[in-house]
């Protein structure tokens, strides 16, 4: 049994990470720390002319995102370093705290997650999910009813077209160990108890690995995760499997009939091959987006300033006007431009694999994917006759959601242990085998 566990929490804002962290502190005597608070504490060391009012006001989330990005740009690990330092100081100053479990809120960049994993043996990341409409309802008051500002901040928070040191919650959720849903109001006592029981189950697994075996859905999503590791994409690895399910009495079984991952089609060079050793971060889609932006935008659509865009610059292109929050590549391009990506998507590859090799009919099957399908894959899923989709994705696209919903396909959030932590949490110690 682990002597002390450290839980990191990540989520899109409005999903309820801070609420869950507060509950663990109050109910289970966890020690609570926040990466957002750590960012605010060290910001004066990194940012000249810091605006303290904007740094703490919910109305200026974009400014807080900017400050966090600038700190990580200068020192990628400065924010988690501050957390580790505070934990060590608290351990030293008060011996009674040393054995208490810890919760760390507001993980926004994969570097923060990896830094904490390297420092703590029993560190686990829980990703918390809630649909956009629910998160907006929870955040509407703080945004004074301005949904456009919420959408803009949310897009930046996700990490699409953000620089490597930017907020990238999407990738943090991909790298999490456990995914849970928090879509109902915990003001209702029954709902609150159910959420607490769910979290307590995972805490028990963290403290005593192997105390239960995987559920069938956890097994299937783990296999989708394993498929994702075959991808060579430098941006995001995605995996998918198609299964046939069989139920008899109180037992159910599922059988994998196809799998796929995002990769360039056969006979077409992948991004890693195009970039080679000299440019391992090469992205075919990004290069196309840069060319498109350079052609279409001579002036900032937000403030009107003249732009001098270079295709060698990193996305997003930042408006040079001081105080202008515009980011070209995320704010002014509709959708996520999946059609510019050279790769066949994971869901697409799995469906085409079943078609190419024949065998079991895909009609009536279930698809597990480590992300939410894009609009193009959603249409392919409909056409293939798949009945249910399980996904692990904090930012599903509205167009894809609507297509699946109109086609009568259930799109369900996966909850449970994710592939990365599968063996770590389900495999009992060797002496117990």
PDB file of C-alpha atoms in Angstrom, residues 116-322:
ATOM      1  CA  UNK A 116       5.419  16.083 -11.018  1.00  0.00           C
ATOM      2  CA  UNK A 117       5.512  12.464 -12.216  1.00  0.00           C
ATOM      3  CA  UNK A 118       9.302  12.585 -12.106  1.00  0.00           C
ATOM      4  CA  UNK A 119       9.319  13.994  -8.550  1.00  0.00           C
ATOM      5  CA  UNK A 120       6.694  11.815  -6.890  1.00  0.00           C
ATOM      6  CA  UNK A 121       6.555   8.012  -7.051  1.00  0.00           C
ATOM      7  CA  UNK A 122       2.845   7.746  -6.266  1.00  0.00           C
ATOM      8  CA  UNK A 123       1.588  10.566  -8.485  1.00  0.00           C
ATOM      9  CA  UNK A 124      -1.625  10.086 -10.492  1.00  0.00           C
ATOM     10  CA  UNK A 125      -3.535  12.455 -12.765  1.00  0.00           C
ATOM     11  CA  UNK A 126      -7.333  12.584 -12.806  1.00  0.00           C
ATOM     12  CA  UNK A 127      -8.945  14.410 -15.747  1.00  0.00           C
ATOM     13  CA  UNK A 128     -12.408  15.835 -15.135  1.00  0.00           C
ATOM     14  CA  UNK A 129     -14.905  16.268 -17.968  1.00  0.00           C
ATOM     15  CA  UNK A 130     -18.112  18.256 -18.495  1.00  0.00           C
ATOM     16  CA  UNK A 131     -19.854  19.188 -21.738  1.00  0.00           C
ATOM     17  CA  UNK A 132     -19.464  22.742 -23.084  1.00  0.00           C
ATOM     18  CA  UNK A 133     -23.003  23.862 -22.235  1.00  0.00           C
ATOM     19  CA  UNK A 134     -22.623  22.751 -18.634  1.00  0.00           C
ATOM     20  CA  UNK A 135     -19.260  24.468 -18.251  1.00  0.00           C
ATOM     21  CA  UNK A 136     -20.654  27.661 -19.760  1.00  0.00           C
ATOM     22  CA  UNK A 137     -23.610  27.620 -17.355  1.00  0.00           C
ATOM     23  CA  UNK A 138     -21.164  27.345 -14.451  1.00  0.00           C
ATOM     24  CA  UNK A 139     -18.949  30.143 -15.825  1.00  0.00           C
ATOM     25  CA  UNK A 140     -21.566  32.551 -17.220  1.00  0.00           C
ATOM     26  CA  UNK A 141     -21.642  34.773 -14.139  1.00  0.00           C
ATOM     27  CA  UNK A 142     -17.852  35.167 -14.029  1.00  0.00           C
ATOM     28  CA  UNK A 143     -17.903  36.111 -17.748  1.00  0.00           C
ATOM     29  CA  UNK A 144     -20.820  38.512 -17.209  1.00  0.00           C
ATOM     30  CA  UNK A 145     -22.786  36.703 -19.889  1.00  0.00           C
ATOM     31  CA  UNK A 146     -20.163  37.171 -22.643  1.00  0.00           C
ATOM     32  CA  UNK A 147     -20.068  33.721 -24.230  1.00  0.00           C
ATOM     33  CA  UNK A 148     -17.705  34.809 -27.027  1.00  0.00           C
ATOM     34  CA  UNK A 149     -14.971  35.555 -24.495  1.00  0.00           C
ATOM     35  CA  UNK A 150     -15.626  32.184 -22.862  1.00  0.00           C
ATOM     36  CA  UNK A 151     -15.352  30.370 -26.210  1.00  0.00           C
ATOM     37  CA  UNK A 152     -12.124  32.190 -27.073  1.00  0.00           C
ATOM     38  CA  UNK A 153     -10.528  31.425 -23.700  1.00  0.00           C
ATOM     39  CA  UNK A 154     -11.746  27.828 -23.885  1.00  0.00           C
ATOM     40  CA  UNK A 155     -10.159  27.330 -27.309  1.00  0.00           C
ATOM     41  CA  UNK A 156      -6.828  28.642 -26.053  1.00  0.00           C
ATOM     42  CA  UNK A 157      -7.117  26.499 -22.947  1.00  0.00           C
ATOM     43  CA  UNK A 158      -7.472  23.423 -25.140  1.00  0.00           C
ATOM     44  CA  UNK A 159      -4.111  24.079 -26.798  1.00  0.00           C
ATOM     45  CA  UNK A 160      -5.200  24.047 -30.441  1.00  0.00           C
ATOM     46  CA  UNK A 161      -2.682  26.137 -32.383  1.00  0.00           C
ATOM     47  CA  UNK A 162      -1.017  27.180 -29.128  1.00  0.00           C
ATOM     48  CA  UNK A 163       2.797  27.203 -28.751  1.00  0.00           C
ATOM     49  CA  UNK A 164       4.448  24.339 -26.874  1.00  0.00           C
ATOM     50  CA  UNK A 165       4.625  26.370 -23.654  1.00  0.00           C
ATOM     51  CA  UNK A 166       0.947  27.370 -23.901  1.00  0.00           C
ATOM     52  CA  UNK A 167      -1.996  25.888 -22.089  1.00  0.00           C
ATOM     53  CA  UNK A 168      -2.696  22.444 -23.546  1.00  0.00           C
ATOM     54  CA  UNK A 169      -5.433  20.843 -21.501  1.00  0.00           C
ATOM     55  CA  UNK A 170      -6.339  18.579 -24.398  1.00  0.00           C
ATOM     56  CA  UNK A 171      -2.932  16.897 -24.198  1.00  0.00           C
ATOM     57  CA  UNK A 172      -3.082  16.808 -20.392  1.00  0.00           C
ATOM     58  CA  UNK A 173      -6.342  14.844 -20.599  1.00  0.00           C
ATOM     59  CA  UNK A 174      -4.715  12.517 -23.146  1.00  0.00           C
ATOM     60  CA  UNK A 175      -1.916  11.840 -20.663  1.00  0.00           C
ATOM     61  CA  UNK A 176      -4.134  11.471 -17.602  1.00  0.00           C
ATOM     62  CA  UNK A 177      -4.403   8.205 -15.685  1.00  0.00           C
ATOM     63  CA  UNK A 178      -8.126   8.385 -14.919  1.00  0.00           C
ATOM     64  CA  UNK A 179     -11.058  10.181 -16.563  1.00  0.00           C
ATOM     65  CA  UNK A 180     -14.270  11.041 -14.699  1.00  0.00           C
ATOM     66  CA  UNK A 181     -17.442  12.940 -15.582  1.00  0.00           C
ATOM     67  CA  UNK A 182     -18.716  15.830 -13.462  1.00  0.00           C
ATOM     68  CA  UNK A 183     -21.767  16.981 -15.391  1.00  0.00           C
ATOM     69  CA  UNK A 184     -24.435  16.986 -12.715  1.00  0.00           C
ATOM     70  CA  UNK A 185     -24.869  19.529  -9.928  1.00  0.00           C
ATOM     71  CA  UNK A 186     -23.266  18.391  -6.693  1.00  0.00           C
ATOM     72  CA  UNK A 187     -25.619  20.741  -4.862  1.00  0.00           C
ATOM     73  CA  UNK A 188     -27.901  17.700  -4.877  1.00  0.00           C
ATOM     74  CA  UNK A 189     -26.705  15.462  -1.980  1.00  0.00           C
ATOM     75  CA  UNK A 190     -27.226  12.192  -3.872  1.00  0.00           C
ATOM     76  CA  UNK A 191     -25.166  13.387  -6.845  1.00  0.00           C
ATOM     77  CA  UNK A 192     -22.397  14.615  -4.548  1.00  0.00           C
ATOM     78  CA  UNK A 193     -22.222  11.241  -2.773  1.00  0.00           C
ATOM     79  CA  UNK A 194     -22.065   9.376  -6.094  1.00  0.00           C
ATOM     80  CA  UNK A 195     -19.175  11.556  -7.292  1.00  0.00           C
ATOM     81  CA  UNK A 196     -17.343  11.104  -3.991  1.00  0.00           C
ATOM     82  CA  UNK A 197     -17.826   7.321  -4.148  1.00  0.00           C
ATOM     83  CA  UNK A 198     -16.457   7.296  -7.679  1.00  0.00           C
ATOM     84  CA  UNK A 199     -13.337   9.207  -6.656  1.00  0.00           C
ATOM     85  CA  UNK A 200     -12.875   7.082  -3.528  1.00  0.00           C
ATOM     86  CA  UNK A 201     -12.853   3.949  -5.695  1.00  0.00           C
ATOM     87  CA  UNK A 202      -9.900   5.304  -7.674  1.00  0.00           C
ATOM     88  CA  UNK A 203      -8.097   6.439  -4.538  1.00  0.00           C
ATOM     89  CA  UNK A 204      -8.343   2.867  -3.273  1.00  0.00           C
ATOM     90  CA  UNK A 205      -6.768   1.629  -6.525  1.00  0.00           C
ATOM     91  CA  UNK A 206      -3.951   4.158  -6.183  1.00  0.00           C
ATOM     92  CA  UNK A 207      -3.220   3.056  -2.649  1.00  0.00           C
ATOM     93  CA  UNK A 208      -3.710  -0.675  -3.331  1.00  0.00           C
ATOM     94  CA  UNK A 209      -3.052  -1.550  -6.993  1.00  0.00           C
ATOM     95  CA  UNK A 210      -4.885  -4.663  -8.092  1.00  0.00           C
ATOM     96  CA  UNK A 211      -7.662  -4.222  -5.519  1.00  0.00           C
ATOM     97  CA  UNK A 212     -10.042  -4.657  -8.456  1.00  0.00           C
ATOM     98  CA  UNK A 213      -9.672  -5.744 -12.053  1.00  0.00           C
ATOM     99  CA  UNK A 214     -10.506  -3.628 -15.103  1.00  0.00           C
ATOM    100  CA  UNK A 215     -14.059  -3.180 -16.269  1.00  0.00           C
ATOM    101  CA  UNK A 216     -14.723  -4.250 -19.904  1.00  0.00           C
ATOM    102  CA  UNK A 217     -14.830  -0.625 -21.064  1.00  0.00           C
ATOM    103  CA  UNK A 218     -11.460   0.050 -19.432  1.00  0.00           C
ATOM    104  CA  UNK A 219      -9.992  -2.946 -21.267  1.00  0.00           C
ATOM    105  CA  UNK A 220     -11.347  -1.697 -24.597  1.00  0.00           C
ATOM    106  CA  UNK A 221     -10.139   1.870 -24.129  1.00  0.00           C
ATOM    107  CA  UNK A 222      -6.729   0.565 -23.059  1.00  0.00           C
ATOM    108  CA  UNK A 223      -6.506  -1.284 -26.367  1.00  0.00           C
ATOM    109  CA  UNK A 224      -7.398   1.920 -28.236  1.00  0.00           C
ATOM    110  CA  UNK A 225      -4.656   3.675 -26.277  1.00  0.00           C
ATOM    111  CA  UNK A 226      -2.144   0.958 -27.191  1.00  0.00           C
ATOM    112  CA  UNK A 227      -3.044   1.439 -30.864  1.00  0.00           C
ATOM    113  CA  UNK A 228      -2.379   5.184 -30.529  1.00  0.00           C
ATOM    114  CA  UNK A 229       1.260   4.492 -29.659  1.00  0.00           C
ATOM    115  CA  UNK A 230       1.809   3.330 -33.248  1.00  0.00           C
ATOM    116  CA  UNK A 231       1.171   6.863 -34.519  1.00  0.00           C
ATOM    117  CA  UNK A 232       4.169   8.999 -35.466  1.00  0.00           C
ATOM    118  CA  UNK A 233       2.229  12.286 -35.196  1.00  0.00           C
ATOM    119  CA  UNK A 234       4.213  14.883 -33.228  1.00  0.00           C
ATOM    120  CA  UNK A 235       1.039  16.767 -32.259  1.00  0.00           C
ATOM    121  CA  UNK A 236      -1.314  14.131 -30.926  1.00  0.00           C
ATOM    122  CA  UNK A 237      -1.454  10.361 -31.095  1.00  0.00           C
ATOM    123  CA  UNK A 238      -4.932   8.899 -31.492  1.00  0.00           C
ATOM    124  CA  UNK A 239      -6.083   5.292 -31.354  1.00  0.00           C
ATOM    125  CA  UNK A 240      -9.396   3.565 -32.040  1.00  0.00           C
ATOM    126  CA  UNK A 241     -10.802   0.045 -31.967  1.00  0.00           C
ATOM    127  CA  UNK A 242     -14.079  -1.418 -33.212  1.00  0.00           C
ATOM    128  CA  UNK A 243     -15.603  -4.192 -31.116  1.00  0.00           C
ATOM    129  CA  UNK A 244     -18.544  -6.541 -31.307  1.00  0.00           C
ATOM    130  CA  UNK A 245     -20.307  -7.002 -27.983  1.00  0.00           C
ATOM    131  CA  UNK A 246     -22.085 -10.122 -26.800  1.00  0.00           C
ATOM    132  CA  UNK A 247     -24.271 -10.395 -23.689  1.00  0.00           C
ATOM    133  CA  UNK A 248     -25.464 -13.617 -22.049  1.00  0.00           C
ATOM    134  CA  UNK A 249     -27.327 -13.603 -18.752  1.00  0.00           C
ATOM    135  CA  UNK A 250     -25.294 -11.307 -16.463  1.00  0.00           C
ATOM    136  CA  UNK A 251     -22.041 -11.531 -18.428  1.00  0.00           C
ATOM    137  CA  UNK A 252     -20.893  -9.516 -21.401  1.00  0.00           C
ATOM    138  CA  UNK A 253     -17.922  -9.969 -23.710  1.00  0.00           C
ATOM    139  CA  UNK A 254     -16.462  -7.797 -26.441  1.00  0.00           C
ATOM    140  CA  UNK A 255     -14.289  -8.878 -29.354  1.00  0.00           C
ATOM    141  CA  UNK A 256     -11.979  -6.542 -31.256  1.00  0.00           C
ATOM    142  CA  UNK A 257     -12.624  -6.708 -35.003  1.00  0.00           C
ATOM    143  CA  UNK A 258     -10.518  -3.733 -36.157  1.00  0.00           C
ATOM    144  CA  UNK A 259      -8.078  -1.131 -34.857  1.00  0.00           C
ATOM    145  CA  UNK A 260      -6.501   2.033 -36.200  1.00  0.00           C
ATOM    146  CA  UNK A 261      -4.325   5.034 -35.405  1.00  0.00           C
ATOM    147  CA  UNK A 262      -3.677   8.391 -37.049  1.00  0.00           C
ATOM    148  CA  UNK A 263      -0.953   8.027 -39.641  1.00  0.00           C
ATOM    149  CA  UNK A 264      -0.193   8.973 -43.237  1.00  0.00           C
ATOM    150  CA  UNK A 265      -1.740   6.504 -45.716  1.00  0.00           C
ATOM    151  CA  UNK A 266       0.412   3.810 -47.284  1.00  0.00           C
ATOM    152  CA  UNK A 267       2.856   5.079 -49.941  1.00  0.00           C
ATOM    153  CA  UNK A 268       2.606   8.682 -48.620  1.00  0.00           C
ATOM    154  CA  UNK A 269       5.377  10.100 -46.483  1.00  0.00           C
ATOM    155  CA  UNK A 270       4.446  10.878 -42.879  1.00  0.00           C
ATOM    156  CA  UNK A 271       5.231  14.196 -41.179  1.00  0.00           C
ATOM    157  CA  UNK A 272       8.143  12.604 -39.318  1.00  0.00           C
ATOM    158  CA  UNK A 273       9.614  11.447 -42.648  1.00  0.00           C
ATOM    159  CA  UNK A 274       9.104  14.859 -44.216  1.00  0.00           C
ATOM    160  CA  UNK A 275      10.698  16.690 -41.294  1.00  0.00           C
ATOM    161  CA  UNK A 276      13.469  14.175 -40.736  1.00  0.00           C
ATOM    162  CA  UNK A 277      16.017  14.372 -37.941  1.00  0.00           C
ATOM    163  CA  UNK A 278      16.535  18.092 -38.466  1.00  0.00           C
ATOM    164  CA  UNK A 279      12.850  18.963 -37.930  1.00  0.00           C
ATOM    165  CA  UNK A 280      11.154  16.313 -35.740  1.00  0.00           C
ATOM    166  CA  UNK A 281       8.244  18.673 -34.925  1.00  0.00           C
ATOM    167  CA  UNK A 282       7.285  19.144 -38.579  1.00  0.00           C
ATOM    168  CA  UNK A 283       3.499  19.230 -39.095  1.00  0.00           C
ATOM    169  CA  UNK A 284       2.066  19.210 -42.616  1.00  0.00           C
ATOM    170  CA  UNK A 285      -1.208  20.796 -41.442  1.00  0.00           C
ATOM    171  CA  UNK A 286       0.549  23.612 -39.576  1.00  0.00           C
ATOM    172  CA  UNK A 287       2.586  24.494 -42.652  1.00  0.00           C
ATOM    173  CA  UNK A 288      -0.584  24.700 -44.733  1.00  0.00           C
ATOM    174  CA  UNK A 289      -2.275  26.853 -42.081  1.00  0.00           C
ATOM    175  CA  UNK A 290       0.714  29.211 -41.994  1.00  0.00           C
ATOM    176  CA  UNK A 291       0.577  29.649 -45.759  1.00  0.00           C
ATOM    177  CA  UNK A 292      -3.167  30.292 -45.612  1.00  0.00           C
ATOM    178  CA  UNK A 293      -2.814  32.899 -42.884  1.00  0.00           C
ATOM    179  CA  UNK A 294       0.017  34.669 -44.688  1.00  0.00           C
ATOM    180  CA  UNK A 295      -2.080  34.910 -47.847  1.00  0.00           C
ATOM    181  CA  UNK A 296      -5.331  36.054 -46.210  1.00  0.00           C
ATOM    182  CA  UNK A 297      -4.316  38.312 -43.310  1.00  0.00           C
ATOM    183  CA  UNK A 298      -2.411  41.524 -43.933  1.00  0.00           C
ATOM    184  CA  UNK A 299      -4.080  43.232 -40.954  1.00  0.00           C
ATOM    185  CA  UNK A 300      -5.172  41.934 -37.551  1.00  0.00           C
ATOM    186  CA  UNK A 301      -8.933  41.138 -37.663  1.00  0.00           C
ATOM    187  CA  UNK A 302      -9.188  42.190 -33.992  1.00  0.00           C
ATOM    188  CA  UNK A 303      -7.449  45.585 -33.803  1.00  0.00           C
ATOM    189  CA  UNK A 304      -6.535  46.397 -37.420  1.00  0.00           C
ATOM    190  CA  UNK A 305      -2.766  46.505 -36.901  1.00  0.00           C
ATOM    191  CA  UNK A 306      -0.566  45.727 -39.905  1.00  0.00           C
ATOM    192  CA  UNK A 307       0.790  42.186 -39.772  1.00  0.00           C
ATOM    193  CA  UNK A 308       4.077  40.817 -41.048  1.00  0.00           C
ATOM    194  CA  UNK A 309       3.541  37.078 -40.948  1.00  0.00           C
ATOM    195  CA  UNK A 310       6.351  34.647 -41.583  1.00  0.00           C
ATOM    196  CA  UNK A 311       5.796  30.978 -42.368  1.00  0.00           C
ATOM    197  CA  UNK A 312       8.815  30.240 -40.181  1.00  0.00           C
ATOM    198  CA  UNK A 313       7.005  31.565 -37.086  1.00  0.00           C
ATOM    199  CA  UNK A 314       5.322  29.235 -34.631  1.00  0.00           C
ATOM    200  CA  UNK A 315       1.551  29.034 -34.420  1.00  0.00           C
ATOM    201  CA  UNK A 316      -0.348  30.887 -33.247  1.00  0.00           C
ATOM    202  CA  UNK A 317       0.777  34.110 -34.877  1.00  0.00           C
ATOM    203  CA  UNK A 318       0.533  36.718 -32.102  1.00  0.00           C
ATOM    204  CA  UNK A 319      -0.726  40.200 -32.921  1.00  0.00           C
ATOM    205  CA  UNK A 320       2.137  42.677 -32.297  1.00  0.00           C
ATOM    206  CA  UNK A 321      -0.190  45.286 -30.746  1.00  0.00           C
ATOM    207  CA  UNK A 322       0.326  45.460 -26.982  1.00  0.00           C
TER     208      UNK A 322
END
